[in-house]
Coordinates of C-alpha atoms and ligand atoms in Angstrom, one line a residue:
X22 CA 85.0 49.9 17.7
X23 CA 84.3 47.3 20.3
X24 CA 81.1 45.8 21.5
X25 CA 80.0 44.5 24.9
X26 CA 76.4 43.8 25.9
X27 CA 75.0 45.0 29.2
X28 CA 75.3 42.5 32.1
X29 CA 72.7 43.9 34.6
X30 CA 69.0 44.0 33.9
X31 CA 65.8 45.3 35.5
X32 CA 62.8 43.1 36.1
X33 CA 62.2 39.4 35.5
X34 CA 63.6 37.8 32.4
X35 CA 61.3 37.1 29.5
X36 CA 63.7 34.5 28.1
X37 CA 62.4 31.0 27.8
X38 CA 65.3 28.5 28.2
X39 CA 65.7 25.1 26.4
X40 CA 64.8 21.9 28.3
X41 CA 64.2 24.0 31.3
X42 CA 61.2 23.8 33.8
X43 CA 61.2 27.4 34.9
X44 CA 59.0 26.6 37.9
X45 CA 61.8 24.5 39.3
X46 CA 65.0 25.8 37.8
X47 CA 67.3 28.0 39.8
X48 CA 68.3 31.4 38.4
X49 CA 70.9 30.8 35.7
X50 CA 74.3 32.2 36.0
X51 CA 75.1 35.1 33.5
X52 CA 78.1 33.9 31.5
X53 CA 80.2 36.7 30.0
X54 CA 83.4 35.1 28.9
X55 CA 84.9 31.8 27.9
X56 CA 88.6 30.8 27.7
X57 CA 89.8 27.2 27.1
X58 CA 87.8 24.9 29.4
X59 CA 86.6 27.7 31.6
X60 CA 83.6 30.1 31.7
X61 CA 83.4 33.3 33.7
X62 CA 80.2 34.8 35.1
X63 CA 79.1 38.4 35.3
X64 CA 79.8 38.3 39.1
X65 CA 83.4 37.1 38.4
X66 CA 82.8 33.5 39.3
X67 CA 84.5 30.7 37.4
X68 CA 82.8 27.6 36.0
X69 CA 84.7 24.6 34.5
X70 CA 82.9 23.5 31.4
X71 CA 83.0 19.7 31.8
X72 CA 80.4 19.1 29.1
X73 CA 81.8 21.4 26.4
X74 CA 78.8 23.6 26.5
X75 CA 76.4 20.8 25.4
X76 CA 79.0 18.8 23.5
X77 CA 80.0 21.5 21.0
X78 CA 83.2 23.1 22.1
X79 CA 86.1 20.9 21.0
X80 CA 89.4 22.8 21.2
X81 CA 88.3 25.1 24.0
X82 CA 86.4 28.4 24.2
X83 CA 87.5 31.2 22.0
X84 CA 90.3 29.5 20.2
X85 CA 92.2 32.5 18.7
X86 CA 92.3 31.1 15.2
X87 CA 88.5 30.6 15.1
X88 CA 87.9 34.0 16.7
X89 CA 90.1 35.6 14.0
X90 CA 88.4 33.8 11.2
X91 CA 85.0 35.0 12.5
X92 CA 86.2 38.6 12.9
X93 CA 87.7 38.7 9.4
X94 CA 84.9 37.0 7.6
X95 CA 82.2 39.1 9.4
X96 CA 83.9 42.3 8.1
X97 CA 84.0 41.0 4.5
X98 CA 80.7 39.2 3.9
X99 CA 78.2 38.5 6.6
X100 CA 75.5 36.6 4.8
X101 CA 74.4 35.9 1.2
X102 CA 71.5 33.9 -0.1
X103 CA 72.8 30.4 -0.9
X104 CA 70.2 29.5 -3.5
X105 CA 71.7 30.6 -6.9
X106 CA 74.8 32.1 -5.2
X107 CA 77.9 30.8 -3.5
X108 CA 80.9 32.2 -1.7
X109 CA 84.5 31.3 -1.1
X110 CA 84.1 30.0 2.5
X111 CA 81.4 27.5 1.5
X112 CA 83.2 26.4 -1.6
X113 CA 86.5 25.8 0.3
X114 CA 84.7 24.1 3.2
X115 CA 82.6 21.8 1.0
X116 CA 85.8 20.6 -0.8
X117 CA 87.6 20.1 2.5
X118 CA 84.8 18.1 4.1
X119 CA 84.6 15.8 1.0
X120 CA 88.4 15.4 1.1
X121 CA 88.6 14.5 4.8
X122 CA 85.6 12.1 4.9
X123 CA 85.9 8.6 3.3
X124 CA 85.7 8.2 -0.5
X125 CA 82.2 8.0 -1.7
X126 CA 80.8 10.9 0.3
X127 CA 81.0 13.3 -2.6
X128 CA 78.3 16.0 -2.0
X129 CA 77.6 18.3 0.9
X130 CA 74.4 20.1 1.9
X131 CA 74.8 22.9 4.5
X132 CA 72.3 23.7 7.2
X133 CA 72.5 25.3 10.6
X134 CA 71.9 22.7 13.4
X135 CA 72.3 19.0 14.2
X136 CA 68.6 18.6 14.0
X137 CA 68.4 20.1 10.5
X138 CA 71.4 18.0 9.4
X139 CA 69.4 14.8 10.3
X140 CA 66.2 16.2 8.9
X141 CA 68.0 16.9 5.6
X142 CA 69.4 13.3 5.7
X143 CA 65.9 11.8 6.1
X144 CA 64.6 14.0 3.3
X145 CA 67.6 13.0 1.1
X146 CA 66.7 9.3 1.7
X147 CA 63.1 9.9 0.9
X148 CA 63.9 11.8 -2.3
X149 CA 66.4 9.1 -3.3
X150 CA 63.8 6.4 -3.2
X151 CA 60.9 8.4 -4.6
X152 CA 63.0 9.8 -7.5
X153 CA 64.2 6.2 -8.2
X154 CA 60.6 5.1 -8.6
X155 CA 60.6 2.8 -5.5
X156 CA 58.1 3.3 -2.7
X157 CA 60.4 3.0 0.3
X158 CA 59.7 5.3 3.2
X159 CA 60.1 3.4 6.4
X160 CA 62.8 4.5 8.8
X161 CA 64.7 2.2 11.1
X162 CA 66.2 3.6 14.3
X163 CA 67.9 2.5 17.5
X164 CA 66.2 2.3 20.8
X165 CA 67.4 5.2 23.0
X166 CA 68.5 7.1 20.0
X167 CA 68.5 10.9 19.8
X168 CA 68.6 12.9 16.6
X169 CA 67.2 16.3 17.4
X170 CA 64.1 18.1 18.4
X171 CA 62.3 18.8 15.1
X172 CA 59.3 16.7 14.3
X173 CA 61.2 14.4 11.9
X174 CA 64.1 13.9 14.2
X175 CA 61.9 13.4 17.3
X176 CA 60.1 10.7 15.3
X177 CA 63.4 8.9 14.8
X178 CA 64.4 9.4 18.4
X179 CA 63.4 7.6 21.5
X180 CA 59.9 8.3 22.7
X181 CA 59.3 9.5 26.3
X182 CA 58.2 12.4 28.5
X183 CA 60.3 14.7 26.3
X184 CA 58.1 14.3 23.2
X185 CA 54.8 12.8 24.5
X186 CA 52.9 16.0 23.9
X187 CA 53.9 15.9 20.2
X188 CA 53.3 12.2 19.7
X189 CA 50.3 12.9 17.3
X190 CA 52.7 14.7 15.0
X191 CA 55.4 12.1 14.9
X192 CA 55.7 9.4 12.2
X193 CA 56.1 5.7 13.0
X194 CA 59.6 4.2 12.8
X195 CA 60.8 0.6 13.3
X196 CA 62.9 0.6 16.5
X197 CA 65.7 -1.9 16.9
X198 CA 66.8 -2.9 20.4
X199 CA 70.0 -1.2 21.6
X200 CA 73.0 -3.5 21.0
X201 CA 73.7 -4.1 24.7
X202 CA 77.1 -5.9 25.3
X203 CA 76.4 -9.7 25.1
X204 CA 73.0 -9.2 23.4
X205 CA 74.2 -7.7 20.1
X206 CA 72.7 -10.7 18.2
X207 CA 69.2 -9.6 19.1
X208 CA 69.8 -6.2 17.5
X209 CA 71.3 -7.7 14.4
X210 CA 68.5 -10.2 14.0
X211 CA 65.9 -7.5 14.4
X212 CA 67.7 -5.4 11.7
X213 CA 67.9 -8.4 9.4
X214 CA 64.1 -9.0 9.8
X215 CA 63.2 -5.3 9.4
X216 CA 65.3 -5.0 6.3
X217 CA 63.2 -7.7 4.6
X218 CA 60.3 -5.2 4.6
X219 CA 62.4 -2.9 2.3
X220 CA 62.8 0.2 4.5
X221 CA 64.3 3.4 3.2
X222 CA 67.1 3.9 5.7
X223 CA 68.6 3.1 9.1
X224 CA 69.5 6.2 11.1
X225 CA 71.9 5.8 14.1
X226 CA 74.5 7.4 16.3
X227 CA 77.7 5.4 15.7
X228 CA 79.3 3.9 18.9
X229 CA 77.8 6.3 21.5
X230 CA 74.2 7.2 22.0
X231 CA 74.6 10.6 23.6
X232 CA 71.3 11.9 24.9
X233 CA 70.1 8.4 25.4
X234 CA 72.5 8.1 28.3
X235 CA 76.0 7.9 26.8
X236 CA 75.3 4.2 25.9
X237 CA 78.3 2.7 24.1
X238 CA 78.4 -0.2 21.8
X239 CA 81.2 -2.1 20.0
X240 CA 82.6 -1.1 16.5
X241 CA 82.0 -4.7 15.2
X242 CA 78.3 -4.3 15.8
X243 CA 78.3 -1.1 13.8
X244 CA 80.2 -2.9 11.1
X245 CA 77.7 -5.7 11.1
X246 CA 74.7 -3.3 11.0
X247 CA 76.3 -1.5 8.0
X248 CA 76.8 -4.8 6.2
X249 CA 73.2 -5.9 6.7
X250 CA 72.0 -2.5 5.4
X251 CA 74.3 -2.8 2.4
X252 CA 73.0 -6.3 1.6
X253 CA 69.4 -5.1 1.5
X254 CA 70.1 -1.8 -0.2
X255 CA 69.0 0.1 2.9
X256 CA 70.6 3.5 3.3
X257 CA 72.8 4.0 6.4
X258 CA 72.5 7.5 7.9
X259 CA 75.3 8.1 10.4
X260 CA 74.4 10.8 12.8
X261 CA 77.8 12.0 13.9
X262 CA 76.5 15.3 15.2
X263 CA 78.0 14.5 18.6
X264 CA 80.6 11.8 17.8
X265 CA 82.2 13.8 15.0
X266 CA 85.4 15.8 15.3
X267 CA 87.4 13.6 17.7
X268 CA 84.9 12.9 20.5
X269 CA 85.2 9.2 20.3
X270 CA 89.0 9.2 19.8
X271 CA 89.0 9.3 16.0
X272 CA 88.0 12.2 13.8
X273 CA 84.7 10.3 13.0
X274 CA 83.4 7.3 15.0
X275 CA 82.5 5.4 11.8
X276 CA 86.2 5.0 11.1
X277 CA 86.6 2.7 14.1
X278 CA 84.3 0.3 12.5
X279 CA 85.7 0.8 9.0
X280 CA 82.2 1.9 8.0
X281 CA 81.4 4.4 5.2
X282 CA 77.7 5.5 5.7
X283 CA 75.6 6.6 2.7
X284 CA 74.7 9.8 4.5
X285 CA 76.8 11.5 7.2
X286 CA 75.5 14.3 9.5
X287 CA 77.9 16.7 11.2
X288 CA 77.3 19.7 13.3
X289 CA 78.4 20.3 16.9
X290 CA 82.2 20.3 16.5
X291 CA 82.2 21.5 12.9
X292 CA 83.0 25.1 13.9
X293 CA 84.9 24.0 17.0
X294 CA 81.6 24.8 18.7
X295 CA 81.8 28.6 18.1
X296 CA 78.9 29.1 15.7
X297 CA 75.9 27.1 14.5
X298 CA 76.5 25.2 11.3
X299 CA 75.8 21.7 10.0
X300 CA 76.7 19.6 7.0
X301 CA 75.0 16.6 5.6
X302 CA 77.3 14.6 3.3
X303 CA 75.9 12.0 0.9
X304 CA 76.9 9.5 -1.7
X305 CA 77.0 10.5 -5.3
X306 CA 74.0 8.4 -6.3
X307 CA 71.8 10.2 -3.7
X308 CA 72.7 13.5 -5.3
X309 CA 72.3 12.0 -8.8
X310 CA 68.7 10.8 -7.9
X311 CA 67.8 14.5 -7.6
X312 CA 69.8 15.6 -10.6
X313 CA 67.4 16.1 -13.5
X314 CA 65.9 18.6 -15.9
X315 CA 62.6 17.8 -14.2
X316 CA 62.2 20.5 -11.5
X317 CA 60.0 18.2 -9.5
X318 CA 63.1 16.2 -8.6
X319 CA 64.8 19.1 -7.0
X320 CA 65.9 18.7 -3.4
X321 CA 63.4 21.0 -1.7
X322 CA 65.1 22.1 1.4
X323 CA 66.5 25.3 2.6
X324 CA 67.0 27.6 5.6
X325 CA 67.7 31.3 5.5
X326 CA 71.2 30.9 6.9
X327 CA 72.3 27.9 4.8
X328 CA 76.1 28.0 4.6
X329 CA 76.4 31.3 6.4
X330 CA 79.8 32.7 5.5
X331 CA 80.9 33.6 9.0
X332 CA 80.0 30.1 10.2
X333 CA 81.8 28.5 7.2
X334 CA 84.9 30.6 8.0
X335 CA 84.8 29.4 11.6
X336 CA 84.6 25.8 10.3
X337 CA 87.5 26.4 8.0
X338 CA 89.6 27.7 10.9
X339 CA 88.6 24.6 12.8
X340 CA 89.8 22.3 10.0
X341 CA 93.0 24.3 9.9
X342 CA 93.5 23.6 13.6
X343 CA 92.9 19.9 12.9
X344 CA 95.4 20.0 10.0
X345 CA 98.1 22.1 11.6
X346 CA 98.0 21.5 15.4
X347 CA 98.3 18.1 17.1
X348 CA 94.6 17.7 17.9
X349 CA 94.8 14.0 17.5
X350 CA 97.5 14.0 20.2
X351 CA 95.4 16.1 22.5
X352 CA 92.4 13.9 22.0
X353 CA 94.5 10.8 22.8
X354 CA 96.0 12.5 25.9
X355 CA 92.6 13.6 27.2
X356 CA 91.3 10.0 26.6
X357 CA 94.1 8.6 28.7
X358 CA 93.5 11.1 31.5
X359 CA 89.8 10.3 31.4
X360 CA 90.6 6.5 31.6
X361 CA 92.9 7.0 34.6
X362 CA 90.1 8.8 36.5
X363 CA 87.1 6.7 35.5
X364 CA 88.9 3.4 36.2
X365 CA 88.6 3.4 40.1
X366 CA 84.9 3.9 39.7
X367 CA 84.6 0.4 38.1
X368 CA 85.1 -1.0 41.6
X369 CA 82.9 1.5 43.4
X370 CA 79.5 -0.2 44.3
X371 CA 77.8 3.2 44.5
X372 CA 78.2 3.5 40.7
X373 CA 77.6 1.1 37.9
X374 CA 78.6 1.0 34.2
X375 CA 81.7 3.1 34.4
X376 CA 82.7 3.4 30.7
X377 CA 84.8 5.4 28.3
X378 CA 85.3 5.9 24.6
X379 CA 87.8 8.5 23.4
X380 CA 87.3 11.7 25.3
X381 CA 83.9 10.7 26.7
X382 CA 83.6 9.1 30.2
X383 CA 80.3 8.1 31.9
X384 CA 79.0 6.2 34.9
X385 CA 75.6 5.6 36.4
X386 CA 74.9 6.6 40.0
X387 CA 73.2 3.7 41.8
X388 CA 69.9 5.1 43.1
X389 CA 68.1 3.5 46.0
X390 CA 64.6 3.8 44.8
X391 CA 63.2 4.3 41.3
X392 CA 60.8 7.1 42.4
X393 CA 63.8 9.1 43.5
X394 CA 65.4 8.7 40.1
X395 CA 63.2 11.3 38.5
X396 CA 64.7 14.2 40.6
X397 CA 68.3 13.0 40.7
X398 CA 69.5 14.7 37.5
X399 CA 68.6 18.3 38.6
X400 CA 69.9 17.5 42.2
X401 CA 73.2 16.3 40.8
X402 CA 73.4 19.4 38.5
X403 CA 72.9 21.6 41.5
X404 CA 75.5 19.7 43.5
X405 CA 78.1 20.3 40.7
X406 CA 77.0 23.9 40.1
X407 CA 77.7 24.7 43.8
X408 CA 81.3 23.5 43.2
X409 CA 81.8 25.7 40.1
X410 CA 81.5 22.8 37.7
X411 CA 79.3 22.6 34.6
X412 CA 78.2 18.9 34.7
X413 CA 74.7 18.1 33.6
X414 CA 73.8 14.5 34.2
X415 CA 71.2 12.7 32.1
X416 CA 69.0 11.3 34.9
X417 CA 71.4 9.2 37.1
X418 CA 74.0 9.0 34.3
X419 CA 76.9 11.3 35.1
X420 CA 79.2 12.0 32.1
X421 CA 82.4 14.0 31.5
X422 CA 82.9 15.3 28.0
X423 CA 85.3 18.3 28.3
X424 CA 87.1 20.4 25.7
X425 CA 90.3 18.8 24.4
X426 CA 92.4 21.5 26.1
X427 CA 91.2 20.4 29.6
X428 CA 94.1 19.8 32.0
X429 CA 94.7 16.9 34.4
X430 CA 94.2 19.2 37.3
X431 CA 90.9 20.5 35.9
X432 CA 89.7 16.9 35.5
X433 CA 90.7 16.1 39.1
X434 CA 88.2 18.8 40.2
X435 CA 85.4 17.1 38.3
X436 CA 86.2 13.5 39.5
X437 CA 86.6 14.6 43.1
X438 CA 83.1 16.1 42.9
X439 CA 81.7 12.9 41.3
X440 CA 83.1 10.9 44.2
X441 CA 81.6 13.3 46.6
X442 CA 78.2 13.1 44.8
X443 CA 78.0 9.4 45.3
X444 CA 76.1 9.8 48.6
X445 CA 73.3 11.6 46.8
X446 CA 72.3 8.2 45.3
X447 CA 71.2 6.9 48.7
X448 CA 70.3 10.0 50.6
X449 CA 66.5 10.5 50.7
Ligands
PLP515 C1 72.7 17.3 19.7 C2 72.4 16.2 18.7 C3 71.5 16.5 17.7 C4 70.8 17.8 17.5 O1 71.6 18.9 17.3 P1 71.1 20.3 17.5 O2 72.2 21.2 17.0 O3 70.8 20.5 19.0 O4 69.8 20.5 16.8 C5 71.3 15.5 16.7 N1 71.9 14.3 16.9 C6 72.8 14.0 17.9 C7 73.4 12.7 17.9 C8 73.0 15.0 18.8 O5 73.8 14.7 19.9

């Protein structure tokens, strides 16, 4: 038996899309197929997926090994309650994640999205301190950080128009200035000062702040921040939801700084981007703080689809691909291709801040007046869409974060369009 959903529909769509202002957004294309770096629409159009479908697709769409794993697992065991039960895919995946992350991260908690992986991390930190008998609850976070859209993760993330309506629900955090190149000492001094008040944890995106505008900072700063946290006994939560699985050039970004966090959050690339799944890894003593004959010390968190077998099978296939194919080589090659193409923009006055780390390249379109800035993102998105390119700028920040299988020729299409988009910065 085969399955294919319908592709034509009567009447207006009842579907409410994420981060979409429906009064302004154009009709979305109906995407019916994905192969490698390309998507195909119901009308037969082709779209180059230059942002890996919101940073999740690593090897390319519909990698045969991941597809096969999903098909086989779905026919065997689709879902089972994970409280009081386990299954082979979760057991194998948990062991492999512990084996492939730095020593010390000995326990894995599964959930189903990046937001929940960070939410779980915050709750693990809170439980660690509470069960240890110390009243530490304050969270430190980086300016411009993004950790998800649940109440807890919005609290830790940058405040702005995106969460203003929910501000009454958000808890207060201590925000450290972003470690801008040349001004890193300000961040480190602020962290040192904040640590004296005995906070529970520092949560950060290592090396690249994604949604905050693809802002990059140096590995030595991450190393220093980790050292300050360690000195004060403050837990370090590394949100590698976006940076994990090769994005920054190494399997995990923390490795570039030689940092082992106390808690590590993984999601987007965990299944190669094919299915929703997340893992929060933690140090043994964080697990141990919850290990007790006292039921009140239980880690009280769950979601219905925790460690879904099909998603775990997709993740195992992803790890097989990492182990058996030359993914590291592909990541390095894509990084080099990105560098060649972003380099000329460093001398182009219509852009500023051309930067790259691993497979991620970004630059900021210089915009004539600040008022114009508000509408530039959607305008740029439309410009790229008309050219068959899925590029979704963050305001005036244009970034390219394609699947690792993207060819030099495909990248040329993207960069030619970026060069052509330059004039949108000054056009009124
Ligand atoms: C995308 C993202 C999240 C949230 O992940 P979701 O799966 O969208 O909930 C959290 N942290 C970072 C760094 C992200 O990029």
